[in-house]
CSV table of C-alpha atoms in Angstrom, one decimal:
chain,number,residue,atom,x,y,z
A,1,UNK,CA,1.4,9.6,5.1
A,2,UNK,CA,-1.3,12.1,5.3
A,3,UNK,CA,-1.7,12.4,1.3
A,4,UNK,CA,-1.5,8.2,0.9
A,5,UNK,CA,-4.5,8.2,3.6
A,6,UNK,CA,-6.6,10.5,1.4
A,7,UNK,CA,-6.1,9.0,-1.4
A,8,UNK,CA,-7.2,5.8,-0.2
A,9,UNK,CA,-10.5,7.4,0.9
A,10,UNK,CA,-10.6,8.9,-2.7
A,11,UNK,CA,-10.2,6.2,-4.3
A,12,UNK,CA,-12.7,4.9,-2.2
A,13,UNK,CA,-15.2,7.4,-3.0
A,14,UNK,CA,-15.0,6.5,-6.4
A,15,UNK,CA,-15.3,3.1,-5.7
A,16,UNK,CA,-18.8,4.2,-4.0
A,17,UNK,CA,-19.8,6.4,-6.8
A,18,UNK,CA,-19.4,3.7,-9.2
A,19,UNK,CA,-21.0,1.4,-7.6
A,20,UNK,CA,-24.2,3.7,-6.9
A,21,UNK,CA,-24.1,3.4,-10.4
A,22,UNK,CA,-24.0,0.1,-10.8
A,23,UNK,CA,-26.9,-0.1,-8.6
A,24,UNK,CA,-28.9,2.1,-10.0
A,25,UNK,CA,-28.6,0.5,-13.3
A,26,UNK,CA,-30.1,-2.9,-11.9
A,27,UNK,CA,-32.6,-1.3,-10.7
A,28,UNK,CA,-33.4,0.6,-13.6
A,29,UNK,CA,-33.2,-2.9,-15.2
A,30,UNK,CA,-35.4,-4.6,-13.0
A,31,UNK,CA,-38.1,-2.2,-13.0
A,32,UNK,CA,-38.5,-2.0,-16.9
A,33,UNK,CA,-37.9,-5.5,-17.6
A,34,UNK,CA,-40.5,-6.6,-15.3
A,35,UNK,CA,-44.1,-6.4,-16.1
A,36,UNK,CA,-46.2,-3.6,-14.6
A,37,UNK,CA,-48.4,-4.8,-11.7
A,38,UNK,CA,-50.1,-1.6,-11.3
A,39,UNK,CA,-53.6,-0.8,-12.3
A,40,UNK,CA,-54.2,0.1,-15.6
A,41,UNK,CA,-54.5,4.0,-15.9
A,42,UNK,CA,-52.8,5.1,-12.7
A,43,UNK,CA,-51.0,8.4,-13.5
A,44,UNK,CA,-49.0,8.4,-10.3
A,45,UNK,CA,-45.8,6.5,-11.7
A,46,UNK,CA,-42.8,8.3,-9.5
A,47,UNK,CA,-40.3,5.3,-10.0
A,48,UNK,CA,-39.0,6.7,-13.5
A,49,UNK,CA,-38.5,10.1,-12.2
A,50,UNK,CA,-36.8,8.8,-9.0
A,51,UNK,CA,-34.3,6.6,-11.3
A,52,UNK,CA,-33.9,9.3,-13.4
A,53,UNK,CA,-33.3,12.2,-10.6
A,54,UNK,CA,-30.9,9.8,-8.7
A,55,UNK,CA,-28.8,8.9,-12.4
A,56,UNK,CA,-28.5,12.8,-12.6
A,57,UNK,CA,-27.1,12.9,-9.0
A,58,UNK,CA,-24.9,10.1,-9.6
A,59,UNK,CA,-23.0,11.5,-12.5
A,60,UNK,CA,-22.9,14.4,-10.7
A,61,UNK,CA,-20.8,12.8,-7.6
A,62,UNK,CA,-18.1,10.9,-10.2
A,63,UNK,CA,-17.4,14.8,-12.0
A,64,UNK,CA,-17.1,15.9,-8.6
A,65,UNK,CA,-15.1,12.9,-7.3
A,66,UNK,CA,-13.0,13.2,-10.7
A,67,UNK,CA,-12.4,16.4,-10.1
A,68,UNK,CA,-11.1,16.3,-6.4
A,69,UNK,CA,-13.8,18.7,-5.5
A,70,UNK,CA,-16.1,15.8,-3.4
A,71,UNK,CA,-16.0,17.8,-0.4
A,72,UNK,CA,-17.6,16.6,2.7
A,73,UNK,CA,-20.4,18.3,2.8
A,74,UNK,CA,-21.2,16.4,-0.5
A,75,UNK,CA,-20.7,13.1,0.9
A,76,UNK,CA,-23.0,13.5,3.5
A,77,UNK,CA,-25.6,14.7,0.9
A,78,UNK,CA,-25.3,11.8,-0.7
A,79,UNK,CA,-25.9,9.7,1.8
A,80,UNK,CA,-28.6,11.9,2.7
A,81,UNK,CA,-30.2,12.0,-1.0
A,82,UNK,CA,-29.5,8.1,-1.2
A,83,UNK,CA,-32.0,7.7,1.5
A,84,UNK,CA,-34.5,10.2,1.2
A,85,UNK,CA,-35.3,9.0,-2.7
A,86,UNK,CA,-35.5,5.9,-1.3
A,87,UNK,CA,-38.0,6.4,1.5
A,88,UNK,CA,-40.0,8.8,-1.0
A,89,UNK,CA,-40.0,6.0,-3.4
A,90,UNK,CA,-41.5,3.5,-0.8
A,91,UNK,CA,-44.2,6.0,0.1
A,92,UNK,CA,-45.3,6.6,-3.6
A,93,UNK,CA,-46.4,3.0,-3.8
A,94,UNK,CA,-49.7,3.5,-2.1
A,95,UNK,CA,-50.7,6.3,-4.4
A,96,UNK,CA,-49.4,4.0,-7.4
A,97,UNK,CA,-51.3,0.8,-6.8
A,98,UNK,CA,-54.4,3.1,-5.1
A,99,UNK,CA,-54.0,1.0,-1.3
A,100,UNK,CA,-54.1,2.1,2.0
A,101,UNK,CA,-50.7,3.8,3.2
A,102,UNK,CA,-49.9,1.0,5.5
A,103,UNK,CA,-50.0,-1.1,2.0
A,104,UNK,CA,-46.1,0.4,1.5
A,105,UNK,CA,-44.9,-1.3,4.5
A,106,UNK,CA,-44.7,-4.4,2.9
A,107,UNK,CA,-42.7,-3.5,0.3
A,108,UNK,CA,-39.7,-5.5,0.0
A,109,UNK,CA,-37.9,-2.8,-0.9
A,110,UNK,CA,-37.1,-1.8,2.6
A,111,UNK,CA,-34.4,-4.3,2.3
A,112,UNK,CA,-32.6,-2.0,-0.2
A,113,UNK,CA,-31.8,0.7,3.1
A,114,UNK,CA,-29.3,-2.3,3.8
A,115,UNK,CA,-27.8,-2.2,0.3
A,116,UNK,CA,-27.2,1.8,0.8
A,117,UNK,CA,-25.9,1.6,4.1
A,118,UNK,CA,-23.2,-1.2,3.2
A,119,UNK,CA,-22.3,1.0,0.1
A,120,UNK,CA,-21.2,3.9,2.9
A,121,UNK,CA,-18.6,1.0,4.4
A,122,UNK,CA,-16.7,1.5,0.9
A,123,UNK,CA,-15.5,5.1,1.6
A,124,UNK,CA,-13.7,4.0,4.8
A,125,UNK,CA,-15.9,6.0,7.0
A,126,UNK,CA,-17.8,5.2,9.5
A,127,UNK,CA,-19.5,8.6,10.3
A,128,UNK,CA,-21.3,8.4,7.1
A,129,UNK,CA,-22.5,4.8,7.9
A,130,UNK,CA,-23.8,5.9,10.7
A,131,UNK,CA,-25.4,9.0,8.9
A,132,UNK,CA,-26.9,6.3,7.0
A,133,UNK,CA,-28.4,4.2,9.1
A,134,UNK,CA,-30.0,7.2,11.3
A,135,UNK,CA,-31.3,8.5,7.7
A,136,UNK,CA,-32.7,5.2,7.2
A,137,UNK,CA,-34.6,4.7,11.1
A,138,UNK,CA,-35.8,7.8,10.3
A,139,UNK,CA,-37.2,7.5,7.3
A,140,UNK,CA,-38.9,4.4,8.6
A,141,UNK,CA,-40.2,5.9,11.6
A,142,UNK,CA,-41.7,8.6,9.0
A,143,UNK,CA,-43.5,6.4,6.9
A,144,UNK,CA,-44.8,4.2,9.5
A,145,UNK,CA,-46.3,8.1,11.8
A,146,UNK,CA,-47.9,8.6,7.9
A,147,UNK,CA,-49.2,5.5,8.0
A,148,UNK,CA,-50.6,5.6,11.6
A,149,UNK,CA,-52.0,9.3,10.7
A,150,UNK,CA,-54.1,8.8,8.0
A,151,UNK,CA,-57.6,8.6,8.2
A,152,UNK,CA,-58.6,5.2,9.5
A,153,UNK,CA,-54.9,4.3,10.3
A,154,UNK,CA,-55.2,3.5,13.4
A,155,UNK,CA,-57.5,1.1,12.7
A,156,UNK,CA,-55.5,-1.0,11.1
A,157,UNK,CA,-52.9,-1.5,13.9
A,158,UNK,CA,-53.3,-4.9,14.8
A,159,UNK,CA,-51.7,-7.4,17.6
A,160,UNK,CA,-52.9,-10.0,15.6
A,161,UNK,CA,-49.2,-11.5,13.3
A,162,UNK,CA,-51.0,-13.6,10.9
A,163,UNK,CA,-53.7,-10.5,10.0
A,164,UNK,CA,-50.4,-8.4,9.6
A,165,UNK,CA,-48.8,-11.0,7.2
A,166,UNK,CA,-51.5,-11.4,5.5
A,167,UNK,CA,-53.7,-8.2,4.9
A,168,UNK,CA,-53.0,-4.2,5.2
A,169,UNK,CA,-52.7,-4.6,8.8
A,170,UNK,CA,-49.9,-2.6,10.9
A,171,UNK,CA,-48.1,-4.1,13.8
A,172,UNK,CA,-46.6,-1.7,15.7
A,173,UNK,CA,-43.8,-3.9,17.3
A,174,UNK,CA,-42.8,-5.6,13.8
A,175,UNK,CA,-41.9,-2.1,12.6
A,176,UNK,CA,-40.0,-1.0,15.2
A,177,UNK,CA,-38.3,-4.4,14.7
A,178,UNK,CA,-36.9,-3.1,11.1
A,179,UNK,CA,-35.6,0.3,12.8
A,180,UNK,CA,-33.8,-1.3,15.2
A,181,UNK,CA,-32.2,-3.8,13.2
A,182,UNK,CA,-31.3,-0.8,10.9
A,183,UNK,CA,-29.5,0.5,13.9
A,184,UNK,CA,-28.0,-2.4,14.8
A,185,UNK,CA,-26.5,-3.1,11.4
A,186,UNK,CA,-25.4,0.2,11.0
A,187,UNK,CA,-23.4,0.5,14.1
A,188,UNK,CA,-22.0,-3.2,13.8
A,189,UNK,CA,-20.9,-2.4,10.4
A,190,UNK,CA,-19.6,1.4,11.3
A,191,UNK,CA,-17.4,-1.1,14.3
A,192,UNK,CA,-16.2,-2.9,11.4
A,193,UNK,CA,-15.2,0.3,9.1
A,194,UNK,CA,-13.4,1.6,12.1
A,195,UNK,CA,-11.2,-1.1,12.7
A,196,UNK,CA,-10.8,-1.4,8.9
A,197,UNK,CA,-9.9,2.4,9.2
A,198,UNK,CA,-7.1,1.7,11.5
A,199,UNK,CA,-6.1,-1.3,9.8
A,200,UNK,CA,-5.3,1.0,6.9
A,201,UNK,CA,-4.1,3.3,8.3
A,202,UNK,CA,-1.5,1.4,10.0
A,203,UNK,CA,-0.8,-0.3,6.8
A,204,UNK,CA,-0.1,3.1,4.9
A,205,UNK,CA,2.3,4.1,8.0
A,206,UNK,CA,4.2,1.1,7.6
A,207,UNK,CA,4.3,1.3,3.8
A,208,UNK,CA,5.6,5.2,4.9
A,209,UNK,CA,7.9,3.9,7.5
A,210,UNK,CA,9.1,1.0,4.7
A,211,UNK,CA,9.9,3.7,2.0
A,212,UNK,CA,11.9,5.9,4.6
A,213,UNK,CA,14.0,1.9,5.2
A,214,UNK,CA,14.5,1.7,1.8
A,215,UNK,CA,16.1,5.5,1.5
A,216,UNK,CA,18.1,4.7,4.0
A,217,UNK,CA,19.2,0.9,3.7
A,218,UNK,CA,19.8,-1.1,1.2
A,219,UNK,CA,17.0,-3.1,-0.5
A,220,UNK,CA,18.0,-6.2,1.1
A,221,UNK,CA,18.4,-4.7,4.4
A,222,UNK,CA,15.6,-2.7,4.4
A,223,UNK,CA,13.4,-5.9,3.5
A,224,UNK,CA,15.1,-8.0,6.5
A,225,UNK,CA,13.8,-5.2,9.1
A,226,UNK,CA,10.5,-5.0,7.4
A,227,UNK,CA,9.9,-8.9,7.1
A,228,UNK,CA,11.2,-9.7,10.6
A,229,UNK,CA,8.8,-11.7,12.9
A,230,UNK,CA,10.2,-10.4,16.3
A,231,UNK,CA,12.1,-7.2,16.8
A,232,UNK,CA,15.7,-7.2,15.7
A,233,UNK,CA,18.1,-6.8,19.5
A,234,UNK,CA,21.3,-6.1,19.5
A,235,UNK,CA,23.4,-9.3,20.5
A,236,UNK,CA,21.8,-11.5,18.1
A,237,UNK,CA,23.0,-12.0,14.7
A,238,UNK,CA,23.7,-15.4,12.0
A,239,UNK,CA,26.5,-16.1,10.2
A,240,UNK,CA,26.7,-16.5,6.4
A,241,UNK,CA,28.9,-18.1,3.5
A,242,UNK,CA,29.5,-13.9,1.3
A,243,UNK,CA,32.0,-12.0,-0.5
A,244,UNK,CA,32.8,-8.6,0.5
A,245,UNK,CA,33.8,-5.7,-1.6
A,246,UNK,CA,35.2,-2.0,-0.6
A,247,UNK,CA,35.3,0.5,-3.1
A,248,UNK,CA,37.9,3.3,-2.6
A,249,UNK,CA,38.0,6.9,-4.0
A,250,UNK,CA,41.6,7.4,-4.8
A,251,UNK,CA,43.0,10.8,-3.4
A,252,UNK,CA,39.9,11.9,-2.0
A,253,UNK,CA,41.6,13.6,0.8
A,254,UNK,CA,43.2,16.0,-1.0
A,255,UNK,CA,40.1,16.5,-3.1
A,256,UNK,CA,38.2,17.8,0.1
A,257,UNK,CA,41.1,19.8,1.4
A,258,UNK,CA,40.6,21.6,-2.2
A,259,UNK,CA,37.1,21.3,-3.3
A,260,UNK,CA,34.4,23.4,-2.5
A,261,UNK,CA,31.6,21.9,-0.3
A,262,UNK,CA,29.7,21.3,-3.2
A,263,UNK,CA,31.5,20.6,-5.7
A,264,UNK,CA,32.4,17.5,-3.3
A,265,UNK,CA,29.2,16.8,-2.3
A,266,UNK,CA,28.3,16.8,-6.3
A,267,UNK,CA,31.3,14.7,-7.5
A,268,UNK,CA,30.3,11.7,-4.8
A,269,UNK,CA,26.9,12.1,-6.5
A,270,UNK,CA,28.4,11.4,-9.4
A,271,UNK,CA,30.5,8.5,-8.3
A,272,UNK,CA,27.4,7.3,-6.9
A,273,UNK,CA,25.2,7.6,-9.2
A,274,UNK,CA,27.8,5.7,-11.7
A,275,UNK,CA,28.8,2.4,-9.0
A,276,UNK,CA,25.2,2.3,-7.0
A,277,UNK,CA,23.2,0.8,-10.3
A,278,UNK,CA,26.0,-1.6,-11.5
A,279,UNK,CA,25.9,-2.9,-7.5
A,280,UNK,CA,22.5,-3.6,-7.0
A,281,UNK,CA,22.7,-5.5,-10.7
A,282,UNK,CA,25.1,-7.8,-9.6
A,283,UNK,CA,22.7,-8.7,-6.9
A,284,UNK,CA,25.0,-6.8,-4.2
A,285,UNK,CA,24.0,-5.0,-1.2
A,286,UNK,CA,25.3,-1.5,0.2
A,287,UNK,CA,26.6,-2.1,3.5
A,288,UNK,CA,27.7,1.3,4.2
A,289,UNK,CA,28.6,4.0,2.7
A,290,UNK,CA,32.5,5.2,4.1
A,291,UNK,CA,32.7,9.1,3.0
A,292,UNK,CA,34.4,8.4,-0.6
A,293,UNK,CA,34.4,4.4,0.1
A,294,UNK,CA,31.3,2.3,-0.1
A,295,UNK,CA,31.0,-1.2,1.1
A,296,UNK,CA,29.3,-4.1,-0.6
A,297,UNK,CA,27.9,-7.5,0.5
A,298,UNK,CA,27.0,-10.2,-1.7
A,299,UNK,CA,25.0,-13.3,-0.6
A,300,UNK,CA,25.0,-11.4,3.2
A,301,UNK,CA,21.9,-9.5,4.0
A,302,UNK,CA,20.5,-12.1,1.2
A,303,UNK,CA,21.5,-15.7,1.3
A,304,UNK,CA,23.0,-16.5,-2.5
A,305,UNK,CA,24.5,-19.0,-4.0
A,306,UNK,CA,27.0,-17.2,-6.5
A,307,UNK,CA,28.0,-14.7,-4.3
A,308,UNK,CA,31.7,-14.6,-5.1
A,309,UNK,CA,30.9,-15.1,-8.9
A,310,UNK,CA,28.8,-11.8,-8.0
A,311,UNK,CA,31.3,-10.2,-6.7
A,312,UNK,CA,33.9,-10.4,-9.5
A,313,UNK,CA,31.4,-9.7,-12.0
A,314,UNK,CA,30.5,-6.4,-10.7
A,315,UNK,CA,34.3,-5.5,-10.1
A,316,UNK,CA,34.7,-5.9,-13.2
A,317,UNK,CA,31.7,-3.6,-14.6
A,318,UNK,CA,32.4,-1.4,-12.0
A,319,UNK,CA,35.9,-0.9,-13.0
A,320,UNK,CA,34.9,-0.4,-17.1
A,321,UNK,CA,32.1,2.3,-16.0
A,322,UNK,CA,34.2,4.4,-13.7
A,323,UNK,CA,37.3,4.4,-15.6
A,324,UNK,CA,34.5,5.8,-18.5
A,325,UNK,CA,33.0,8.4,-16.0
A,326,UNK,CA,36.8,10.1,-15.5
A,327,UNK,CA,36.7,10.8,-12.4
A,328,UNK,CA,39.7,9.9,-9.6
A,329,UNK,CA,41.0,6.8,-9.9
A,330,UNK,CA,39.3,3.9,-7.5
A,331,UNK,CA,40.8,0.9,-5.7
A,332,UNK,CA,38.3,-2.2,-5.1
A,333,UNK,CA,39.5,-5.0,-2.4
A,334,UNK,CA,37.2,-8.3,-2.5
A,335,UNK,CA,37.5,-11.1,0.1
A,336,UNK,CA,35.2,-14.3,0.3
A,337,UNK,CA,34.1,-16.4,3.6
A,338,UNK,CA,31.7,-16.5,6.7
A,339,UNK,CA,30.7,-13.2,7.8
A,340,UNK,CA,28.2,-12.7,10.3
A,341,UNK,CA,25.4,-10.1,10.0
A,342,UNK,CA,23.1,-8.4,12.7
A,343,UNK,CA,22.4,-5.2,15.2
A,344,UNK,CA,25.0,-4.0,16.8
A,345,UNK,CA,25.0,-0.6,19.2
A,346,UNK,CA,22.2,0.2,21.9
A,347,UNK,CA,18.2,-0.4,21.7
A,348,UNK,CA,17.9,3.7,20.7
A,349,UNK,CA,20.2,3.5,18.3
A,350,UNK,CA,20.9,0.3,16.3
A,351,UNK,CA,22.7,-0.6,13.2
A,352,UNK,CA,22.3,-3.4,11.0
A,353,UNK,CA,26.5,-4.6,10.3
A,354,UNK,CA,28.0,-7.5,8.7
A,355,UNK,CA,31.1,-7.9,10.3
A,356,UNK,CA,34.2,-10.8,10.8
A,357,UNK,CA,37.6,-11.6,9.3
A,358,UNK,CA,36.3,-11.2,6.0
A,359,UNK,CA,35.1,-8.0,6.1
A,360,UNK,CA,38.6,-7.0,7.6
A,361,UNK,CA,40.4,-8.7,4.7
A,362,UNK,CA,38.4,-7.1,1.9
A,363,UNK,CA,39.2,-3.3,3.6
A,364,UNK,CA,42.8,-4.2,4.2
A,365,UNK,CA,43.3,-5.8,0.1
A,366,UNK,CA,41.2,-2.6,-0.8
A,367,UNK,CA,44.0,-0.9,0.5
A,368,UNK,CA,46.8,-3.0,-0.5
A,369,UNK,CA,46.0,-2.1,-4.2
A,370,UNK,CA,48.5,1.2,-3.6
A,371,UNK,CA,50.8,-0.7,-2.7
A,372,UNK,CA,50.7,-3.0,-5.9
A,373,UNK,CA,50.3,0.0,-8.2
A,374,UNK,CA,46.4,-2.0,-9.4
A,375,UNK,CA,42.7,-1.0,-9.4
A,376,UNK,CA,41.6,-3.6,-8.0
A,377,UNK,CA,42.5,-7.4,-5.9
A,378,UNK,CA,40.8,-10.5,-4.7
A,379,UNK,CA,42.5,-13.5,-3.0
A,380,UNK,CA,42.9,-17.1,-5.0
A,381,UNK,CA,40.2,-18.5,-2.2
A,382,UNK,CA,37.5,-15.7,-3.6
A,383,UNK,CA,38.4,-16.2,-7.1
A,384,UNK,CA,38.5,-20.1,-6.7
A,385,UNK,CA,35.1,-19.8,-4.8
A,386,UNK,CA,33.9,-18.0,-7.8
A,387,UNK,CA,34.8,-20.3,-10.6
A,388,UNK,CA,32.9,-23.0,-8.6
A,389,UNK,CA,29.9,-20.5,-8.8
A,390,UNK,CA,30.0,-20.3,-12.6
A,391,UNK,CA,32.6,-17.2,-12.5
A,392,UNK,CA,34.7,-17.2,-16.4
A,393,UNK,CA,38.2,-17.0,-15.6
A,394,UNK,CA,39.3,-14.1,-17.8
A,395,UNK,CA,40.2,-10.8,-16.0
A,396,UNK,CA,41.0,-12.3,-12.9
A,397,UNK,CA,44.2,-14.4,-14.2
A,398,UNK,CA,47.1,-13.0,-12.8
A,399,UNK,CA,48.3,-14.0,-9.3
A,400,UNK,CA,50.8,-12.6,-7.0
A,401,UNK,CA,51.7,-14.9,-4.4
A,402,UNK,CA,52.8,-14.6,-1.1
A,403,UNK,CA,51.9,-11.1,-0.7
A,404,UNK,CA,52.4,-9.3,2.8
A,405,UNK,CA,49.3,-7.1,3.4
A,406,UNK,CA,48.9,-4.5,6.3
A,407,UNK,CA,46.9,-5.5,9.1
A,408,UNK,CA,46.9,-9.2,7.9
A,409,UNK,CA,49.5,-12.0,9.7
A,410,UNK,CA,49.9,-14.3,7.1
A,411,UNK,CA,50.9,-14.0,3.7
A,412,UNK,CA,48.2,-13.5,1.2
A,413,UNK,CA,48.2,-15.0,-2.3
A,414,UNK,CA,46.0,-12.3,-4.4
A,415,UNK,CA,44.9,-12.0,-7.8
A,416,UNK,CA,44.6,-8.8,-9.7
A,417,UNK,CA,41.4,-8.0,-11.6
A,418,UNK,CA,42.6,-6.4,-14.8
């Protein structure tokens, strides 16, 4: 979680970087586009070198940003340098256009401190817009004390709004009025990153918490805890029209009396790894896993409308690749009907089940298949369900009726899937 947290503030950093590029290119734009208002002959120009100082500084931040080396010592430079050109900027006007100091604080470009304070809001942190914003009240409160200290500057404070407005004229209270509403936007704003910060991240632990579901569940399962409005309680639970399928490892018991440890653990991998991809193909979701036997819902944990057609499909893939992969032989028992699907257990440790007779009658067929000498069996119902759903009658032809299966009261009528 940590490492998806810093690299949303790095990617937010470069976000900032190029958009203090962007920036600076209008205003690069706008000055040398526009005509020159500025005596003729005045050698005092700083504008150029402050573009071209800051453009220097700027590619300087994306290599270090590039590079992963934008410590935070740099950030708050920047924030920092971002401010400081800018006030020195301001300042130079009254040496460019040969005025009074007081002349600079009409400059609309004051309203650019706003432009660099918002652009500290991208990076997610809300330290540096407040760095900015104090950079920025200060800077003020510098240029208005150099205005107030130069010779004759006093003079020209005035109580007088209209004289302000309209000549060199410096009122006091309409100056302090810009540094506190640089204050006031910065902290409302640095608010506003703050939530945001928490906002993400709480959104990157549940993506965390989401990706450690998904290891754990199946898709479809995983997405049903995600999604859910309310907490899921035990107790509660909906019942849905599915097929159900257990897969079988046959002889697996011996194979772990003989086996060693890993050698077990690698050959389930293997199974695994073989049966898990053809499953999820056939739009079917991993129940459980049952040591060697894995259980499989179609149309449960995900309402479907060719669930049993699902079902028979992947048997029959299933049964093609693993007879392929050479391992033991399997057995696969498939049963359609309601089932009903929710938490079972305590609130500090839930599970997620699908349970009902037709779970029960897809282990119990599963099993059965020993006793018929096959690889796999559905009943007629399932396979009749599934040629209503679109299912080709091919593998699933022949029928043996009347079939008594342990653990079941009635006879069965199954159909072996070739």
């Amino acid at each position: 979680m940590l490492r998806a947290l810093q690299a949303e503030r790095d990617r937010g950093e470069l976000l900032t970087s190029w958009v203090q590029a962007g920036v600076l290119f209008v205003f690069a734009l706008l000055y040398f586009l526009a005509p020159s208002t500025s005596p003729v002959g005045v050698l005092m120009r700083p504008v150029p070198w402050a573009l071209a100082f800051y453009a220097a500084f700027t590619v300087l931040r994306l290599y270090l940003v590039y590079s992963g080396r934008l410590g935070a010592w740099m950030r708050a430079l920047s924030v920092i340098v971002d401010m400081a050109l800018l006030t020195v900027t301001i300042w130079s006007f009254h040496l460019e256009y040969g005025q009074p100091a007081a002349f600079y604080l009409k400059a609309p470009t004051f309203t650019y401190f706003f432009i660099f304070i918002a652009l500290r809001a991208l990076s997610f942190s809300p330290g540096h817009v407040l760095l900015a914003g104090a950079c920025a009240a200060l800077g003020w409160c510098v240029l208005l004390g150099y205005a107030l200290a130069e010779p004759a500057g006093m003079g020209l404070v005035t109580r007088d709004y209209v004289a302000y407005m309209t000549s060199a004229k410096i009122l006091i209270g309409g100056e302090v009025d810009k540094v506190i509403s640089i204050l006031l936007v910065s902290v409302l704003l640095a608010l506003a990153v703050g939530r945001t910060q928490k906002l993400l991240e709480r959104a990157v632990a549940e993506q965390a918490a989401s990706t450690q579901l998904a290891r754990f569940f199946s898709p479809d399962v995983a997405e049903r805890l995600i999604k859910a409005d309310e907490l899921l309680r035990p107790g509660e639970g909906e019942s849905r029209e599915a097929a159900v399928m257990f897969i079988d490892l046959r002889g697996f018991t011996k194979l772990a009396a003989t086996l060693e440890p890993g050698k077990l653990v690698a050959l389930l991998h293997e199974y695994q790894q073989v049966a898990v991809p053809i499953i999820q193909r056939h739009n079917g979701s991993i129940t459980t896993y049952l040591g060697d036997g894995i259980m499989v819902t179609f149309g449960a944990t995900r309402p479907s409308a060719a669930y049993a057609a699902d079902a028979l499909r992947c048997a029959e893939e299933l049964l093609d690749a693993l007879s392929r992969w050479g391992g033991p032989a399997i057995g696969i028992g498939i049963e359609a009907g309601t089932v009903v699907c929710g938490c079972i257990g305590q609130e500090g440790r839930l599970e997620y089940a699908v349970i009902g007779d037709t779970v029960n009658r897809a282990a119990k067929i599963q099993n059965h298949t020993k006793a018929e000498g096959v690889r796999a069996l559905t009943t007629v119902a399932a396979r009749e369900a599934a040629l209503a759903q679109g299912y080709s009658l091919g593998r699933a032809e022949r029928v043996l009726p009347g079939r008594e299966v342990a653990g079941v009261a009635a006879l069965v009528d199954v159909v072996v899937i070739e």
